[in-house]
Coordinates of C-alpha atoms in Angstrom, one line a residue:
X107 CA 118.6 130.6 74.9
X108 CA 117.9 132.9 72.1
X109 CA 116.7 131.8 68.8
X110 CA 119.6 131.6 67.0
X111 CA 121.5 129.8 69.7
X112 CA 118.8 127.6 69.4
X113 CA 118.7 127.0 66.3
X114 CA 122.4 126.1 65.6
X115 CA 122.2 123.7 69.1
X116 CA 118.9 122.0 68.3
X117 CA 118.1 120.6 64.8
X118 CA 116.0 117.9 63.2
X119 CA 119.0 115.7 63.5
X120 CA 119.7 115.8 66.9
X121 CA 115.7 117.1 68.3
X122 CA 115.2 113.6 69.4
X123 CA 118.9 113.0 71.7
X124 CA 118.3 116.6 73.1
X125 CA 115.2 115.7 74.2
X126 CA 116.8 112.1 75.2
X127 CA 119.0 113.9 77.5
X128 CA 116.2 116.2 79.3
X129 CA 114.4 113.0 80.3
X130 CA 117.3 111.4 81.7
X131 CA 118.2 114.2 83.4
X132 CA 114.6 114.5 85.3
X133 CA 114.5 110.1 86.1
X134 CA 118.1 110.7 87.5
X135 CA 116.4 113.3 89.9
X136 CA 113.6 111.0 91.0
X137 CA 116.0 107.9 91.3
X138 CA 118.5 110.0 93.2
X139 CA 116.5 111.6 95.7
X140 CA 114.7 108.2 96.3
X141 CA 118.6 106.9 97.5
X142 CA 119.8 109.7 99.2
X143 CA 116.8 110.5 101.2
X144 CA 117.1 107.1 103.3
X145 CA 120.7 108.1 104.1
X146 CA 119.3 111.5 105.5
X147 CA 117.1 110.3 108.1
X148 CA 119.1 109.8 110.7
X149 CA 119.8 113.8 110.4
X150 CA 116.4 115.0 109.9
X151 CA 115.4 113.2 112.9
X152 CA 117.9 114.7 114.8
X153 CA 117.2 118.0 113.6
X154 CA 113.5 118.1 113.2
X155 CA 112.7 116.2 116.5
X156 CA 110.8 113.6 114.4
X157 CA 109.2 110.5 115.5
X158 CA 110.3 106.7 114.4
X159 CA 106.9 107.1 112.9
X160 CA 107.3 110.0 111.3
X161 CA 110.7 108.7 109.7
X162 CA 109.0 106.0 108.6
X163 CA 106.1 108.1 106.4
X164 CA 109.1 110.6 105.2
X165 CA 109.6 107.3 102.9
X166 CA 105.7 106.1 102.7
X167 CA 104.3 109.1 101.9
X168 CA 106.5 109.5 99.1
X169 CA 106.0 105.7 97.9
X170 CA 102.2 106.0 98.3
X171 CA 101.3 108.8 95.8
X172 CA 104.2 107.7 93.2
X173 CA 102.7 104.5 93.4
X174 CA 99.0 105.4 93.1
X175 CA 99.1 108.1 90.8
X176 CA 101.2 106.8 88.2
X177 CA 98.7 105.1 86.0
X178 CA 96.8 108.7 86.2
X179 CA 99.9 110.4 85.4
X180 CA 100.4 108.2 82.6
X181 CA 97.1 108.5 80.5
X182 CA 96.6 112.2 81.6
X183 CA 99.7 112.7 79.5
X184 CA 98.1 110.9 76.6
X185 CA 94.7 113.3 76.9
X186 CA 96.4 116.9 77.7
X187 CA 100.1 116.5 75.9
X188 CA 102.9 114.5 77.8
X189 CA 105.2 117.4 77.4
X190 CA 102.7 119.3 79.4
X191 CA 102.6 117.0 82.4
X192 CA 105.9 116.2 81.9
X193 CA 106.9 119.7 83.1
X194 CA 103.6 120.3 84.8
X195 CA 105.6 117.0 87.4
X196 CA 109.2 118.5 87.1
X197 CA 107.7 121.5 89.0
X198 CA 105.3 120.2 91.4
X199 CA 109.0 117.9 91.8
X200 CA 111.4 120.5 92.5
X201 CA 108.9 123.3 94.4
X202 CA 108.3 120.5 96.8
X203 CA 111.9 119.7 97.1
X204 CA 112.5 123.6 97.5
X205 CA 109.5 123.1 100.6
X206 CA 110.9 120.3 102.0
X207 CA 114.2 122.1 103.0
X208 CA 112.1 124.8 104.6
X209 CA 110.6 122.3 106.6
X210 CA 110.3 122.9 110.5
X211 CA 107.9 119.7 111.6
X212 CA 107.7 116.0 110.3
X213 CA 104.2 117.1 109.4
X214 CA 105.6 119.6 107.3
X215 CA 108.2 117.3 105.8
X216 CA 105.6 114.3 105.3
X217 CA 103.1 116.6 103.6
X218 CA 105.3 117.8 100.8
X219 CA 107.1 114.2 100.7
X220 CA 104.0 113.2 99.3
X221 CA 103.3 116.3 96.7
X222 CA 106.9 115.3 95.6
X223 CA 105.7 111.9 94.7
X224 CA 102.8 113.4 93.2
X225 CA 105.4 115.1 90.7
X226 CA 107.2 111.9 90.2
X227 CA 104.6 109.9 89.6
X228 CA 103.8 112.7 86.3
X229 CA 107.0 112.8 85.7
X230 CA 108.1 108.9 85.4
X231 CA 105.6 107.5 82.7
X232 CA 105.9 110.7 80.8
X233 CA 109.7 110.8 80.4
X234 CA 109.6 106.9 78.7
X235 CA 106.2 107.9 76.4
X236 CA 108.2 111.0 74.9
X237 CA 111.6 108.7 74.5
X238 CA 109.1 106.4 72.4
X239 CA 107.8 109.2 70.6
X240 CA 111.0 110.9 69.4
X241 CA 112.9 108.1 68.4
X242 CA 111.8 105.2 65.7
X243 CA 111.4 102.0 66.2
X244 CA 115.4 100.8 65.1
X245 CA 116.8 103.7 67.4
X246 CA 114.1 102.8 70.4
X247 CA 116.1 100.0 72.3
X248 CA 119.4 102.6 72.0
X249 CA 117.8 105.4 73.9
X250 CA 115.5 103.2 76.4
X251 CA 118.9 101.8 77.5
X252 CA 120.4 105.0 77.8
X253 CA 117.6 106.1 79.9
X254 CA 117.8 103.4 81.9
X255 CA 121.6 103.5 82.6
X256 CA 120.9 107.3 84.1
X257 CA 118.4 105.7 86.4
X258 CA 121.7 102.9 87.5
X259 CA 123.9 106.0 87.6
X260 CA 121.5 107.6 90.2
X261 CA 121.0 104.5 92.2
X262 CA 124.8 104.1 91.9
X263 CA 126.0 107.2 93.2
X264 CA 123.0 108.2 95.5
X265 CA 124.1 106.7 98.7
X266 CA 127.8 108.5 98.0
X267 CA 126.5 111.8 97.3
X268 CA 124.0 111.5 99.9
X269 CA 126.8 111.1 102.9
X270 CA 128.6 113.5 101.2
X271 CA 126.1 116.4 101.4
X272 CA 124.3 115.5 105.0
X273 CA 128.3 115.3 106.5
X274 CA 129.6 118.4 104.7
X275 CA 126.4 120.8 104.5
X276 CA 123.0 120.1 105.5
X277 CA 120.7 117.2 105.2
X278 CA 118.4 120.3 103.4
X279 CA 121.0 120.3 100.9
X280 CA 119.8 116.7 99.6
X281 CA 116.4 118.4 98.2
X282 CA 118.1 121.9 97.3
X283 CA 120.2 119.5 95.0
X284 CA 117.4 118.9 92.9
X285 CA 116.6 122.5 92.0
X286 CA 119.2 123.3 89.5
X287 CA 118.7 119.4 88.0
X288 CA 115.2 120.9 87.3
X289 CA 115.8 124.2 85.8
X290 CA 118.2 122.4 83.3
X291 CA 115.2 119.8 82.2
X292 CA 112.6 122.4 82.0
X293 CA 114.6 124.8 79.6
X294 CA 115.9 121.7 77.3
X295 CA 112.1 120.2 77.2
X296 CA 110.6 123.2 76.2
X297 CA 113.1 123.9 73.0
X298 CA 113.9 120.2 72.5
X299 CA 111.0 118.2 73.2
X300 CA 107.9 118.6 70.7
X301 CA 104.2 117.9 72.2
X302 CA 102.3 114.7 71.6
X303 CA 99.1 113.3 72.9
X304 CA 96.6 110.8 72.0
X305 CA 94.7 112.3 69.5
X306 CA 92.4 109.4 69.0
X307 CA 90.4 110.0 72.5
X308 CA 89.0 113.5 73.6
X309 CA 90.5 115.2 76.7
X310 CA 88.5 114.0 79.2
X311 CA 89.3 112.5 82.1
X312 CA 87.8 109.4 83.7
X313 CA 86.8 110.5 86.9
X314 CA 85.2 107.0 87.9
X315 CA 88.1 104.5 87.1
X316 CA 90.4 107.4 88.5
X317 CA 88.6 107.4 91.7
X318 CA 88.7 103.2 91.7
X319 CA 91.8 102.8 90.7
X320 CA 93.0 105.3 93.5
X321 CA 91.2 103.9 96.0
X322 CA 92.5 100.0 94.9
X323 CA 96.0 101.1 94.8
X324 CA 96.4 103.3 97.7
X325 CA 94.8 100.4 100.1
X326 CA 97.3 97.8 98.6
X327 CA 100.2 99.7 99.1
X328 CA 99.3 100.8 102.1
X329 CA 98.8 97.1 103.2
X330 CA 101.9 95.9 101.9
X331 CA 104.0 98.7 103.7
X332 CA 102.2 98.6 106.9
X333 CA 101.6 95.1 106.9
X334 CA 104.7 93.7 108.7
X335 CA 104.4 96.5 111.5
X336 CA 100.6 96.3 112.1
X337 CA 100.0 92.5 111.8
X338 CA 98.8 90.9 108.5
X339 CA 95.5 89.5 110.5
X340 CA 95.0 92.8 112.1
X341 CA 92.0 95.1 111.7
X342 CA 93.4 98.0 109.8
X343 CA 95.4 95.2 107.3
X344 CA 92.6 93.5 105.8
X345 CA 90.2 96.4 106.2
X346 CA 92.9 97.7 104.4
X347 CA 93.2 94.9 101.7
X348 CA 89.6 94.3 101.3
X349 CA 89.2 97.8 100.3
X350 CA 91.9 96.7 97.7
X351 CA 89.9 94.3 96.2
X352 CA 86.6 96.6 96.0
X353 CA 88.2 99.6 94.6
X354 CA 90.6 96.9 91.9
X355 CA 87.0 95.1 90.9
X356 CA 85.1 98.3 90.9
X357 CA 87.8 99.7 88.4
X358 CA 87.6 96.4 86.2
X359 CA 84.0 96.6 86.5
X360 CA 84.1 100.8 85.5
X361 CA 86.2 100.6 82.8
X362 CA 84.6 98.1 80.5
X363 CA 81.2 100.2 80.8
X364 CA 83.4 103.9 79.6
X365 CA 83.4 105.1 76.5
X366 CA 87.0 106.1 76.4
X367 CA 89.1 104.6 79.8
X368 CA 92.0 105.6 81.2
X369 CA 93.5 101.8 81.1
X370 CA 92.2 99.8 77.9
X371 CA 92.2 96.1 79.5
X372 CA 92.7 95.1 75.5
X373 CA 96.7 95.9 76.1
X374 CA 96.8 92.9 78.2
X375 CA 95.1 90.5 75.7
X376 CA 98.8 91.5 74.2
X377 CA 101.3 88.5 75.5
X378 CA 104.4 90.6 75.2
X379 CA 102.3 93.6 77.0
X380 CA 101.8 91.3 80.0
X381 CA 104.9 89.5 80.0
X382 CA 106.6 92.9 79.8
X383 CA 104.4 93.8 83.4
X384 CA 105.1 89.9 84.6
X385 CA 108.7 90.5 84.6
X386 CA 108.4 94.2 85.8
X387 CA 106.4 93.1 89.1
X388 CA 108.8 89.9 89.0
X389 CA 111.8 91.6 88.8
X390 CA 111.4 94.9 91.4
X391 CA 110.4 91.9 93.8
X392 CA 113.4 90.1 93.6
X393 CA 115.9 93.4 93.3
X394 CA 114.3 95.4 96.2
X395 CA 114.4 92.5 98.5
X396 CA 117.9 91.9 98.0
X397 CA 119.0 95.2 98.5
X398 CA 116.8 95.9 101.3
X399 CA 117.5 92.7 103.0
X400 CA 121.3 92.1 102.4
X401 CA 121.7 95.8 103.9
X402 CA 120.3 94.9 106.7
X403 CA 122.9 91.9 107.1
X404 CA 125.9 94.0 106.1
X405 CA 125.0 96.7 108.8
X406 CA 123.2 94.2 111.7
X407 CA 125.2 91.4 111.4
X408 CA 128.6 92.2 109.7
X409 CA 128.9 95.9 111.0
X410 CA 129.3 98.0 108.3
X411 CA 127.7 101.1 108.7
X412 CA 125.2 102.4 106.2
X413 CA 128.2 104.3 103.8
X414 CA 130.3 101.0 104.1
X415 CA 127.5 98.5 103.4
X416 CA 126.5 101.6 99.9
X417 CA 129.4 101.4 98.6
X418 CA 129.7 96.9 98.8
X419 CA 126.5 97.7 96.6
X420 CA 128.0 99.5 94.2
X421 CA 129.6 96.7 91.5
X422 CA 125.9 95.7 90.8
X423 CA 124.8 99.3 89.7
X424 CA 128.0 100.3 88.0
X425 CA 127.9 97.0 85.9
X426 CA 123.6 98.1 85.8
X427 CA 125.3 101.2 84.1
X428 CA 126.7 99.1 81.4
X429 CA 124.6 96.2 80.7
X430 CA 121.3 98.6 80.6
X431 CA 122.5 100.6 77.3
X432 CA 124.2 97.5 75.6
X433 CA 121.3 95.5 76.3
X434 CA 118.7 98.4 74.9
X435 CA 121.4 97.9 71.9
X436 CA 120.7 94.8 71.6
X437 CA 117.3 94.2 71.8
X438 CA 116.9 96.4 68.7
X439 CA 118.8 93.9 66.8
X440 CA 117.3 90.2 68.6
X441 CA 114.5 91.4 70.0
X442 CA 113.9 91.5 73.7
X443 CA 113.0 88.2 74.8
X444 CA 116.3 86.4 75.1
X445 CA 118.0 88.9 76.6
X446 CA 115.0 88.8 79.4
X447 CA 115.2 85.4 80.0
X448 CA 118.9 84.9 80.6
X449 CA 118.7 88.1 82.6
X450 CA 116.5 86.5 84.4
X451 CA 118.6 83.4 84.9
X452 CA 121.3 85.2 86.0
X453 CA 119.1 87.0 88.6
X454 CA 118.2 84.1 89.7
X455 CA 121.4 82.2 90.2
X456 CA 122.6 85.2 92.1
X457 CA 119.9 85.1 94.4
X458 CA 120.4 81.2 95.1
X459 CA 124.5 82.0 95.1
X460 CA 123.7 84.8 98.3
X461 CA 121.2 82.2 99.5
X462 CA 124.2 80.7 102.1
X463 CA 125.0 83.6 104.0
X464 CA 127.1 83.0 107.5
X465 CA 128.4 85.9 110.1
X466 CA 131.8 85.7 108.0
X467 CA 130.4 85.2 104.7
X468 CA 133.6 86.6 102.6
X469 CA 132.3 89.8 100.6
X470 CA 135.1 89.2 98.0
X471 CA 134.5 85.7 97.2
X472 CA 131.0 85.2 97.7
X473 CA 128.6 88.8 98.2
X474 CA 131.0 90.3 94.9
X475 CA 130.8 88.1 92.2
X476 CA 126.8 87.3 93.0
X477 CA 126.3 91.5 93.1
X478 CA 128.2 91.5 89.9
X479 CA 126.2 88.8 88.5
X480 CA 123.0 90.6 89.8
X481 CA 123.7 93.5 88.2
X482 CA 124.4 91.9 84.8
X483 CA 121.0 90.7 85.0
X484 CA 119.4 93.3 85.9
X485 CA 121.2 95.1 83.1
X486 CA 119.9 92.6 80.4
X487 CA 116.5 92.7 81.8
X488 CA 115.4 96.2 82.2
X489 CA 115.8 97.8 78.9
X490 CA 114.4 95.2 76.8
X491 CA 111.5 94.5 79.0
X492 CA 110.6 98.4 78.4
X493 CA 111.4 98.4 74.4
X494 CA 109.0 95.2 75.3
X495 CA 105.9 97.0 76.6
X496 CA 106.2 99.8 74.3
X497 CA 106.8 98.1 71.4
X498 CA 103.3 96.4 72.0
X499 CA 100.8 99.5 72.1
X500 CA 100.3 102.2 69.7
X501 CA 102.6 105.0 70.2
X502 CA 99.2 107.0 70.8
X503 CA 98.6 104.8 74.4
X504 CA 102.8 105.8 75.4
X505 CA 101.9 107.8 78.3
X506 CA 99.6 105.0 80.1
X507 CA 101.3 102.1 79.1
X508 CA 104.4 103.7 80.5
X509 CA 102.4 104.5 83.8
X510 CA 101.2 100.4 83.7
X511 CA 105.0 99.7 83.8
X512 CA 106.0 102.0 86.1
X513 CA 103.3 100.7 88.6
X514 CA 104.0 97.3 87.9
X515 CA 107.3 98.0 89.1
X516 CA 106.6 100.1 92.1
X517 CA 104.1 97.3 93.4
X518 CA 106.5 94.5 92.9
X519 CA 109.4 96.1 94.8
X520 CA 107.0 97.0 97.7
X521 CA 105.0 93.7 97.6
X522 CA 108.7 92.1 97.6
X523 CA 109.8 94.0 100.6
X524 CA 106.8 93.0 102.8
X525 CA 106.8 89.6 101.4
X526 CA 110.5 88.6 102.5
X527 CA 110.0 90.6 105.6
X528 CA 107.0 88.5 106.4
X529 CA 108.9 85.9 105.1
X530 CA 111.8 86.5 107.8
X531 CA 109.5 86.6 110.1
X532 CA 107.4 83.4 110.1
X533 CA 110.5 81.5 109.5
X534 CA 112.4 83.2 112.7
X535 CA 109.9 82.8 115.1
X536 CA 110.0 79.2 114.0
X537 CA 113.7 79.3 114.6
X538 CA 113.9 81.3 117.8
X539 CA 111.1 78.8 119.5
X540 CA 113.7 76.1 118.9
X541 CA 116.8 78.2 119.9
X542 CA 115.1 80.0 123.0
X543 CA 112.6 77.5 124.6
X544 CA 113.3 78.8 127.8
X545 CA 112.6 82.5 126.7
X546 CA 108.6 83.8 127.6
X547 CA 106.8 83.5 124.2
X548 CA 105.9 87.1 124.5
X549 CA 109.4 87.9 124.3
X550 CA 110.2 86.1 121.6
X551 CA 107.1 87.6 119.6
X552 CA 108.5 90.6 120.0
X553 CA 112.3 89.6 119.2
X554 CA 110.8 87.8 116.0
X555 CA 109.0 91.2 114.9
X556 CA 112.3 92.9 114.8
X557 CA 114.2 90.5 111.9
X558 CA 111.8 92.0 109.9
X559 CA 114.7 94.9 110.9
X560 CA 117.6 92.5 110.9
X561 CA 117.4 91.9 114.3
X562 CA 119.0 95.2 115.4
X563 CA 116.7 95.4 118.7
X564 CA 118.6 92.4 120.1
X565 CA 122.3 94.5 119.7
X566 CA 121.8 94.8 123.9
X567 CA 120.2 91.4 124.4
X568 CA 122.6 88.3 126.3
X569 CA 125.2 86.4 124.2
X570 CA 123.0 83.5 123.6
X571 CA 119.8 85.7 122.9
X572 CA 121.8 88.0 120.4
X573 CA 123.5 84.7 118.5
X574 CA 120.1 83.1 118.5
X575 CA 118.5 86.3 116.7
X576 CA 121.3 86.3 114.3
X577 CA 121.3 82.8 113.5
X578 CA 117.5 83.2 112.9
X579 CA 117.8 86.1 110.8
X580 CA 120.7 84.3 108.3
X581 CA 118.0 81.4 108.1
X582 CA 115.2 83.0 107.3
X583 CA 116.7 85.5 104.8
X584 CA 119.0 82.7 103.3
X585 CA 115.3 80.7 102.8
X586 CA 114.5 83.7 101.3
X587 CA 116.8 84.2 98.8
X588 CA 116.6 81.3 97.5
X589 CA 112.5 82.0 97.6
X590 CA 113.4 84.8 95.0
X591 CA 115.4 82.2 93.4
X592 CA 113.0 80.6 92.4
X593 CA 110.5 83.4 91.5
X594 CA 112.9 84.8 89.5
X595 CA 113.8 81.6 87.5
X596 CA 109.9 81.5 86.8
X597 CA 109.7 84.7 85.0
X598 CA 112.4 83.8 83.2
X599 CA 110.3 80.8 81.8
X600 CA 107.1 83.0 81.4
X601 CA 109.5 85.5 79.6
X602 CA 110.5 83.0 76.8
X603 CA 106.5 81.6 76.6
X604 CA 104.9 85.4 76.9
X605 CA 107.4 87.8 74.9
X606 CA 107.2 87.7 71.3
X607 CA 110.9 86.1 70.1
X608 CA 111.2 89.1 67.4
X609 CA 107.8 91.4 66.5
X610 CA 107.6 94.8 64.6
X611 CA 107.1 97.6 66.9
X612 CA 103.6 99.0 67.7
X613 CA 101.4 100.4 65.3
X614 CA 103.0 103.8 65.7
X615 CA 100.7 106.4 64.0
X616 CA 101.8 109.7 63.3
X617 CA 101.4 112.2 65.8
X618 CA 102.3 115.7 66.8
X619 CA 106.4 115.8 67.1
X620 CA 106.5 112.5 66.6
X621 CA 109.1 110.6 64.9
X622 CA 107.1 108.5 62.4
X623 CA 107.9 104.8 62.9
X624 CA 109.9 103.1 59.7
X625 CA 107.4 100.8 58.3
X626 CA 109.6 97.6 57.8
X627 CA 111.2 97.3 60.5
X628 CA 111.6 93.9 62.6
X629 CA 113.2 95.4 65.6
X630 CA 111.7 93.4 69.2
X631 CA 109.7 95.3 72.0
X632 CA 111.5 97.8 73.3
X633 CA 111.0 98.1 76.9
X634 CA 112.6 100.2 79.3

């Protein structure tokens, strides 16, 4: 793009939805490959020779490092210049991708799984931090909601694009995807996006909370994904967990005693700032479990396979695609905590709605309207509850209260999966007792692991055996959903008592290619 090119494309106007579009591009990368990798498996595993387990850490090795290192990403983006990391992850992104397709092993694959992560977790809590710092406050809740409608787009169209590729080229062609998708966000960030950072702290990194905070996270997660395969009383679980706690309390303890920390605890003495997290953690729990679980009954129990049971999913992300941008709309104009709330609600009488599943359950009449009615609340929550968090720190702290976010949502999806797994289980083992007295207890141990699976291992068992591992299944996951039923109807009360009704955004000091925040404006948080 030469200069003059440049020039008439990009101006002051339009700087700001340039960059806008750059960021969206790079989160419908990361959202996209996190949907079309899971309908890949199958192939790589054929192709590669891999191991259950190995299949199983082409996902966790991903998860892990997102997870962990987004905080890090976050605030290294406020010290050294969010642009900078923002491209510094697109790269690291897409030259793993570029690896992963050269891949020969599962130890090959797994490695660079988790460098992709790595990228992603750079990449995710910068692209929100520069959306807050191009845009002002009364333009915030329109471009959050854009952004968050590319991440429905991916989600939507993922498991499509996904079958698509692996049947009609190569499962390698999944990650080569992601290469162009790259080059067009790096060249538009560098002549759109202008360079920010916090220049209220010096570059320096804290290697101590760093290290804790690593060290917490990475045993958590760990324990939450491993915890329904190993055994939540087993050795590795709570040698796992108590290392949690150590490396959580020894960050706590390390970043109070800093000079400059990479997490300033003094964000969460901000209600809407922790009410934005509440409902992030609060609502990944409740959406992850549902899609996880209820794909599980559409292939196990109603027989779709896994392009059949996608596409049943898709009214919730399509009407995701148009709630998230209204709603971003709309927050700049009522603030964010009533459209929260009810989208909260909403989430919550779908959950109960799905709570009554049978073998026949009608998709049309029952499964439609409550994925439509998911998706409308998921719409109405996920924008404002970013513009929320946002909203509530000085633009100057964007990068690591984005990454708080971020991992507030990551941990609440993942604590949400291994909670309703444990969940199914408990409650299944209970049921199959009662159903299969007759049945060695052994055996039904081991048939009570798998509904944590849906139940699949029992596809061979006898008629009565199979029926009873069905029936216990639809039980526990219909106890469940109405479990997130109820969690989800409590954040939307802690919504309406934490998030501020209507507050001025953040005190959003000028910095580098910044757009300087109108000074009396009274639009609500803006959160993402």
């Amino acid at each position: 793009m030469t200069d003059a090119l440049r020039t008439r494309l990009i101006t002051d106007a339009n700087r700001r939805w340039w960059t806008l579009g750059a960021m969206c591009f790079a989160l419908f990368m990361v959202m996209l490959d996190n949907t079309v990798v899971n309908v890949a498996l199958p192939a790589i595993q054929e192709d590669l020779g891999a191991s259950i387990s190995g299949l199983e850490w082409t996902i966790n090795a991903y998860t892990l490092s997102f997870a962990v290192l987004l905080v890090a990403g976050g605030r290294l983006g406020d010290l050294f210049g969010r642009r900078r990391m923002f491209l510094f992850g697109v790269v690291v992104f897409a030259a793993a991708s570029g690896l992963i397709a050269l891949a020969q092993t599962e130890t090959w694959l797994v490695t660079f799984r988790a460098v992709q992560g790595l990228g992603a977790a750079f990449m995710m809590p910068a692209t929100l931090s520069i959306i807050t710092q191009a845009f002002p406050p009364e333009e915030r809740g329109k471009a959050i909601g854009t952004w968050a409608g590319a991440s429905a787009v991916a989600l939507a169209i993922g498991p499509v694009v996904g079958g698509l590729l692996v049947e009609s080229v190569s499962w390698q062609s999944i990650f080569l995807l992601n290469l162009p998708v790259a080059v067009l966000a790096v060249v538009v960030t560098l002549f759109a996006a202008q360079e920010s950072r916090d220049e209220t702290a010096p570059a320096k990194v804290d290697v101590p909370g760093t290290a804790a905070l690593t060290l917490g996270l990475a045993s958590l997660v760990l324990a939450l994904v491993e915890g329904n395969t190993w055994g939540w009383g087993s050795t590795e679980v709570v040698a796992l967990l108590a290392a949690a706690v150590v490396g959580l309390v020894a960050f706590a303890v390390v970043e109070t005693r800093v000079a400059h920390p990479m997490v300033d605890f003094s964000f969460f003495r901000d209600r809407t700032f922790f009410g934005a997290n509440v409902v992030a953690f609060i609502v990944s729990f409740a959406m992850l479990a549902m899609f996880f679980f209820l794909a599980l009954y559409m292939q196990n129990v109603r027989g779709y396979d896994a392009l059949e049971a996608g596409v049943r999913f898709l009214p919730s992300t399509l009407v995701i695609i148009v709630a998230g941008p209204v709603a971003g709309r709309l927050a700049d104009r009522v603030g964010p905590r009533p459209l929260i709330a009810s989208g909260l609600l909403l989430v919550a009488i779908s959950l109960f709605w799905q709570g009554h599943l049978a073998p026949d359950t009608s998709y049309a009449a029952t499964l439609l309207p409550s994925f439509v009615l998911m998706g409308l609340g998921m719409g109405l929550v996920m924008s404002p509850m970013s513009l929320a968090a946002m909203n509530a720190v000085d633009r100057t702290k964007a990068g690591v209260a984005s990454g708080t976010l971020s991992m507030s949502r990551m941990v609440g999806g993942t604590f949400g999966v291994a909670a309703m797994g444990a969940l199914i289980t408990g409650i299944g083992r209970s049921e199959l007792a009662d159903a299969l007295p007759r049945v060695p207890e052994t055996a039904r141990d081991k048939l009570a692991e798998g509904l944590g699976a849906g139940g699949g291992e029992a596809a061979n068992a006898s008629p009565q055996v199979a029926d009873a591992v069905r029936d216990a299944f639809l039980t526990a996951l219909n106890d469940g959903l109405r479990v997130g039923a109820v969690v989800a109807a409590l954040g939307a009360l802690l919504a309406w008592l934490l998030i501020d009704a209507k507050r001025p955004a953040g005190d959003a000091a000028t910095v580098p290619g910044a757009v300087p925040a109108a000074p009396a404006v009274d639009a609500d948080a803006v959160r993402a």
